């Protein structure tokens, strides 16, 4: 018993996410780049829905598309002295291009060789209620540690960004 | 309807990670570097959720790892942007080439 992913939806979402990433890297305006990143995050949320991870899709939209994009825009706008500061030429980095080309080739070879060893998609998928139950039983300790990490990061961010007097 | 296997998801995540890697190395603005790091984190998350769906759909291990990765990357981006603001207050710039006071 197996399921399939809707190919048309996958191609649309893949095109949206890769196009958004390319747009983020090629735009000259950093504010436009932040909005391209938001588009990538929403497209990846759609991919999570395709993978029947509904809770993660909602968290992705809330955390990445909601909170982190707003945080990015705040940081950009707080560090611009004038409107022209947001536009800067796209710099071409040979070293970065070579590094990512090598990495991409290695990844392509790895996926092409070993990607199809995984069997087809299993049909039985637990729902969000099962995920919540597991999160608060089996994964309760990591969950508490994660909340501690968030608390420390919050305090640290406030401490770092306060005005020196 | 074409068959979409795990390789399609893994390949898409690899493409996103490669683009993020290029951005993190090539761009000079610190905020752009942080955005590229987020792109890489999202690619890793996509990988884990896809593998969780195809390999262990019952235990959902990949989904839990993705949740904790999201927590860490949210903390990272908050601290990173606070650091960018603090550096901006010192040097009046967010260009990475302006942050060279430790250079020998």
Coordinates of C-alpha atoms in Angstrom, one line a residue:
Chain A
X1 CA 0.0 0.0 0.0
X2 CA 1.6 3.3 -1.0
X3 CA 0.7 6.8 -1.7
X4 CA 2.0 9.3 -4.2
X5 CA 2.7 13.0 -4.1
X6 CA 0.8 15.2 -6.6
X7 CA 3.5 15.9 -9.2
X8 CA 1.9 19.1 -10.5
X9 CA 1.7 20.7 -7.1
X10 CA 5.3 19.5 -6.3
X11 CA 6.6 21.1 -9.5
X12 CA 4.8 24.4 -8.8
X13 CA 6.1 24.6 -5.2
X14 CA 9.6 23.5 -6.2
X15 CA 9.7 26.2 -8.9
X16 CA 8.4 28.8 -6.4
X17 CA 11.0 27.9 -3.8
X18 CA 14.0 27.8 -6.2
X19 CA 12.8 30.9 -8.0
X20 CA 12.5 32.7 -4.7
X21 CA 16.0 31.7 -3.7
X22 CA 17.4 32.8 -7.0
X23 CA 15.5 36.0 -6.7
X24 CA 16.8 36.6 -3.2
X25 CA 20.4 36.1 -4.4
X26 CA 20.1 38.2 -7.6
X27 CA 18.1 41.2 -6.4
X28 CA 20.1 44.4 -5.7
X29 CA 17.6 45.7 -3.1
X30 CA 18.0 44.0 0.3
X31 CA 14.4 44.7 1.2
X32 CA 13.3 42.8 -1.9
X33 CA 15.6 40.0 -0.8
X34 CA 13.8 39.7 2.5
X35 CA 10.5 39.4 0.7
X36 CA 11.9 36.8 -1.7
X37 CA 13.0 34.8 1.4
X38 CA 9.4 35.1 2.7
X39 CA 8.2 33.6 -0.5
X40 CA 10.6 30.7 -0.2
X41 CA 9.4 30.0 3.3
X42 CA 5.7 29.9 2.3
X43 CA 6.5 27.6 -0.6
X44 CA 8.4 25.2 1.7
X45 CA 5.4 25.3 4.0
X46 CA 3.3 24.1 1.1
X47 CA 5.9 21.3 0.5
X48 CA 5.4 20.2 4.2
X49 CA 1.7 20.0 3.5
X50 CA 2.5 17.7 0.6
X51 CA 4.5 15.5 2.9
X52 CA 1.5 15.4 5.3
X53 CA 3.3 17.3 8.0
X54 CA 0.5 19.8 8.8
X55 CA 1.8 20.9 12.1
X56 CA 5.2 21.7 10.7
X57 CA 3.6 23.6 7.8
X58 CA 1.7 25.8 10.2
X59 CA 4.8 26.3 12.4
X60 CA 6.8 27.1 9.3
X61 CA 4.4 29.9 8.2
X62 CA 4.1 31.2 11.8
X63 CA 7.8 31.2 12.7
X64 CA 9.6 31.8 9.4
X65 CA 7.1 33.7 7.3
X66 CA 5.7 35.5 10.3
X67 CA 8.3 36.2 12.9
X68 CA 11.7 35.9 11.2
X69 CA 10.7 37.9 8.1
X70 CA 9.5 40.7 10.3
X71 CA 12.7 40.5 12.4
X72 CA 14.8 40.7 9.2
X73 CA 12.8 43.7 7.9
X74 CA 13.2 45.4 11.3
X75 CA 17.0 44.8 11.3
X76 CA 17.3 46.0 7.7
X77 CA 15.3 49.2 8.3
X78 CA 17.2 49.9 11.6
X79 CA 20.5 49.7 9.9
X80 CA 19.7 51.8 6.8
X81 CA 20.9 55.4 7.0
X82 CA 19.1 56.5 3.9
X83 CA 16.9 55.0 1.2
X84 CA 19.8 54.5 -1.2
X85 CA 21.6 52.3 1.3
X86 CA 19.3 49.4 0.6
X87 CA 20.5 49.1 -3.0
X88 CA 23.9 47.7 -3.6
X89 CA 25.4 46.0 -6.6
X90 CA 25.3 42.2 -6.7
X91 CA 28.9 41.1 -6.1
X92 CA 30.0 38.0 -8.0
X93 CA 32.2 35.8 -5.8
X94 CA 34.3 33.3 -7.8
X95 CA 35.3 31.4 -4.6
X96 CA 31.7 31.1 -3.5
X97 CA 30.6 30.0 -6.9
X98 CA 33.3 27.3 -7.1
X99 CA 32.5 26.1 -3.5
X100 CA 28.8 25.9 -4.1
X101 CA 29.3 24.2 -7.5
X102 CA 31.5 21.5 -6.0
X103 CA 29.0 21.0 -3.2
X104 CA 26.1 20.9 -5.6
X105 CA 27.8 18.4 -7.8
X106 CA 28.6 16.1 -4.8
X107 CA 25.0 16.4 -3.6
X108 CA 23.7 15.6 -7.1
X109 CA 25.8 12.5 -7.4
X110 CA 24.8 11.4 -4.0
X111 CA 21.1 11.9 -4.6
X112 CA 21.2 10.3 -8.1
X113 CA 23.1 7.2 -6.8
X114 CA 21.4 6.6 -3.5
X115 CA 18.1 8.5 -3.6
X116 CA 16.1 5.7 -5.1
X117 CA 17.1 3.2 -2.5
X118 CA 14.3 4.4 -0.3
X119 CA 11.0 2.6 -1.0
X120 CA 7.8 4.4 -2.1
X121 CA 5.8 6.5 0.2
X122 CA 4.0 4.6 3.0
X123 CA 0.4 5.2 3.3
X124 CA -0.2 5.2 7.0
X125 CA 0.5 8.6 8.5
X126 CA -0.4 9.6 12.1
X127 CA -2.2 12.9 12.4
X128 CA -1.3 16.0 14.4
X129 CA -2.8 14.7 17.6
X130 CA -0.3 11.7 17.5
X131 CA 2.5 14.2 16.9
X132 CA 1.5 16.2 20.0
X133 CA 1.2 13.1 22.1
X134 CA 4.7 12.0 21.1
X135 CA 6.1 15.5 21.6
X136 CA 4.9 15.6 25.3
X137 CA 5.8 12.0 26.2
X138 CA 8.8 10.6 24.3
X139 CA 10.3 14.0 23.3
X140 CA 9.4 15.9 26.5
X141 CA 12.9 16.4 27.8
X142 CA 14.2 17.8 24.4
X143 CA 11.1 20.0 24.3
X144 CA 11.9 21.5 27.7
X145 CA 15.6 22.0 26.7
X146 CA 14.4 23.8 23.5
X147 CA 12.3 26.2 25.5
X148 CA 15.3 26.9 27.7
X149 CA 17.4 27.6 24.6
X150 CA 14.7 30.0 23.4
X151 CA 14.6 31.8 26.8
X152 CA 18.4 32.2 26.9
X153 CA 18.5 33.4 23.3
X154 CA 15.7 36.0 24.1
X155 CA 17.6 37.3 27.1
X156 CA 20.9 37.4 25.1
X157 CA 19.3 39.3 22.2
X158 CA 17.8 41.9 24.5
X159 CA 21.2 42.2 26.3
X160 CA 23.1 42.7 23.1
X161 CA 20.8 45.1 21.4
X162 CA 20.3 47.5 24.4
X163 CA 21.7 51.0 24.3
X164 CA 25.0 51.4 26.0
X165 CA 24.9 54.2 28.6
Chain B
X1 CA 0.5 12.2 -13.1
X2 CA 4.2 11.7 -12.6
X3 CA 5.6 9.8 -9.7
X4 CA 7.4 12.0 -7.2
X5 CA 9.8 10.0 -5.1
X6 CA 12.1 10.9 -2.3
X7 CA 14.9 11.8 -4.7
X8 CA 12.9 14.8 -5.9
X9 CA 12.6 16.2 -2.4
X10 CA 16.3 15.5 -1.6
X11 CA 17.3 17.1 -4.9
X12 CA 15.2 20.2 -4.2
X13 CA 16.7 20.5 -0.7
X14 CA 20.2 20.2 -2.2
X15 CA 19.5 23.0 -4.7
X16 CA 18.2 25.2 -2.0
X17 CA 21.1 24.5 0.3
X18 CA 23.6 25.2 -2.6
X19 CA 22.0 28.5 -3.3
X20 CA 22.1 29.4 0.4
X21 CA 25.7 28.4 0.6
X22 CA 26.6 30.6 -2.3
X23 CA 24.7 33.5 -0.7
X24 CA 26.4 33.0 2.6
X25 CA 29.9 33.1 1.1
X26 CA 29.4 35.7 -1.7
X27 CA 27.3 38.4 -0.1
X28 CA 28.9 41.2 1.9
X29 CA 26.0 42.5 3.9
X30 CA 25.7 40.7 7.2
X31 CA 21.9 40.6 7.0
X32 CA 22.1 38.9 3.6
X33 CA 24.5 36.4 5.1
X34 CA 21.9 35.7 7.9
X35 CA 19.2 35.3 5.3
X36 CA 21.2 32.8 3.4
X37 CA 21.9 30.8 6.6
X38 CA 18.1 30.7 7.1
X39 CA 17.7 29.3 3.5
X40 CA 20.2 26.6 4.3
X41 CA 18.4 25.7 7.6
X42 CA 15.1 25.5 5.6
X43 CA 16.7 23.1 3.1
X44 CA 17.9 20.9 5.9
X45 CA 14.5 20.9 7.5
X46 CA 12.9 19.9 4.2
X47 CA 15.3 17.0 3.9
X48 CA 14.4 15.7 7.4
X49 CA 10.7 16.0 6.9
X50 CA 10.9 14.2 3.5
X51 CA 13.0 11.4 4.9
X52 CA 10.7 11.1 7.9
X53 CA 7.7 10.8 5.6
X54 CA 9.3 8.2 3.4
X55 CA 11.3 6.1 6.0
X56 CA 9.7 6.4 9.4
X57 CA 6.2 7.8 9.0
X58 CA 5.0 6.2 12.3
X59 CA 7.6 7.6 14.6
X60 CA 7.9 11.0 12.9
X61 CA 11.5 11.3 14.1
X62 CA 12.4 13.7 11.3
X63 CA 9.5 15.9 12.1
X64 CA 10.7 16.3 15.7
X65 CA 14.2 17.0 14.6
X66 CA 12.8 19.6 12.2
X67 CA 10.9 21.2 15.1
X68 CA 14.1 21.4 17.2
X69 CA 16.1 22.7 14.2
X70 CA 13.5 25.5 13.8
X71 CA 13.9 26.4 17.5
X72 CA 17.7 26.6 17.1
X73 CA 17.5 28.6 13.9
X74 CA 15.0 31.0 15.4
X75 CA 17.3 31.5 18.3
X76 CA 20.2 31.9 15.9
X77 CA 18.5 34.5 13.8
X78 CA 17.4 36.5 16.9
X79 CA 20.9 36.6 18.3
X80 CA 22.5 37.2 14.9
X81 CA 20.3 40.2 14.2
X82 CA 20.9 41.6 17.7
X83 CA 24.7 41.2 17.0
X84 CA 24.2 43.0 13.6
X85 CA 22.5 45.9 15.4
X86 CA 25.3 46.1 18.1
X87 CA 28.0 46.1 15.3
X88 CA 26.1 48.7 13.4
X89 CA 26.1 50.9 16.5
X90 CA 29.9 50.6 16.8
X91 CA 30.9 50.9 13.1
X92 CA 27.9 52.5 11.4
X93 CA 28.0 49.8 8.8
X94 CA 26.7 46.2 8.3
X95 CA 29.2 45.4 5.6
X96 CA 31.3 42.4 6.6
X97 CA 34.4 44.0 5.2
X98 CA 33.9 46.8 7.8
X99 CA 34.2 44.4 10.7
X100 CA 37.9 43.9 10.7
X101 CA 39.1 45.2 14.1
X102 CA 40.5 41.8 15.0
X103 CA 42.6 41.6 11.8
X104 CA 46.3 41.4 12.5

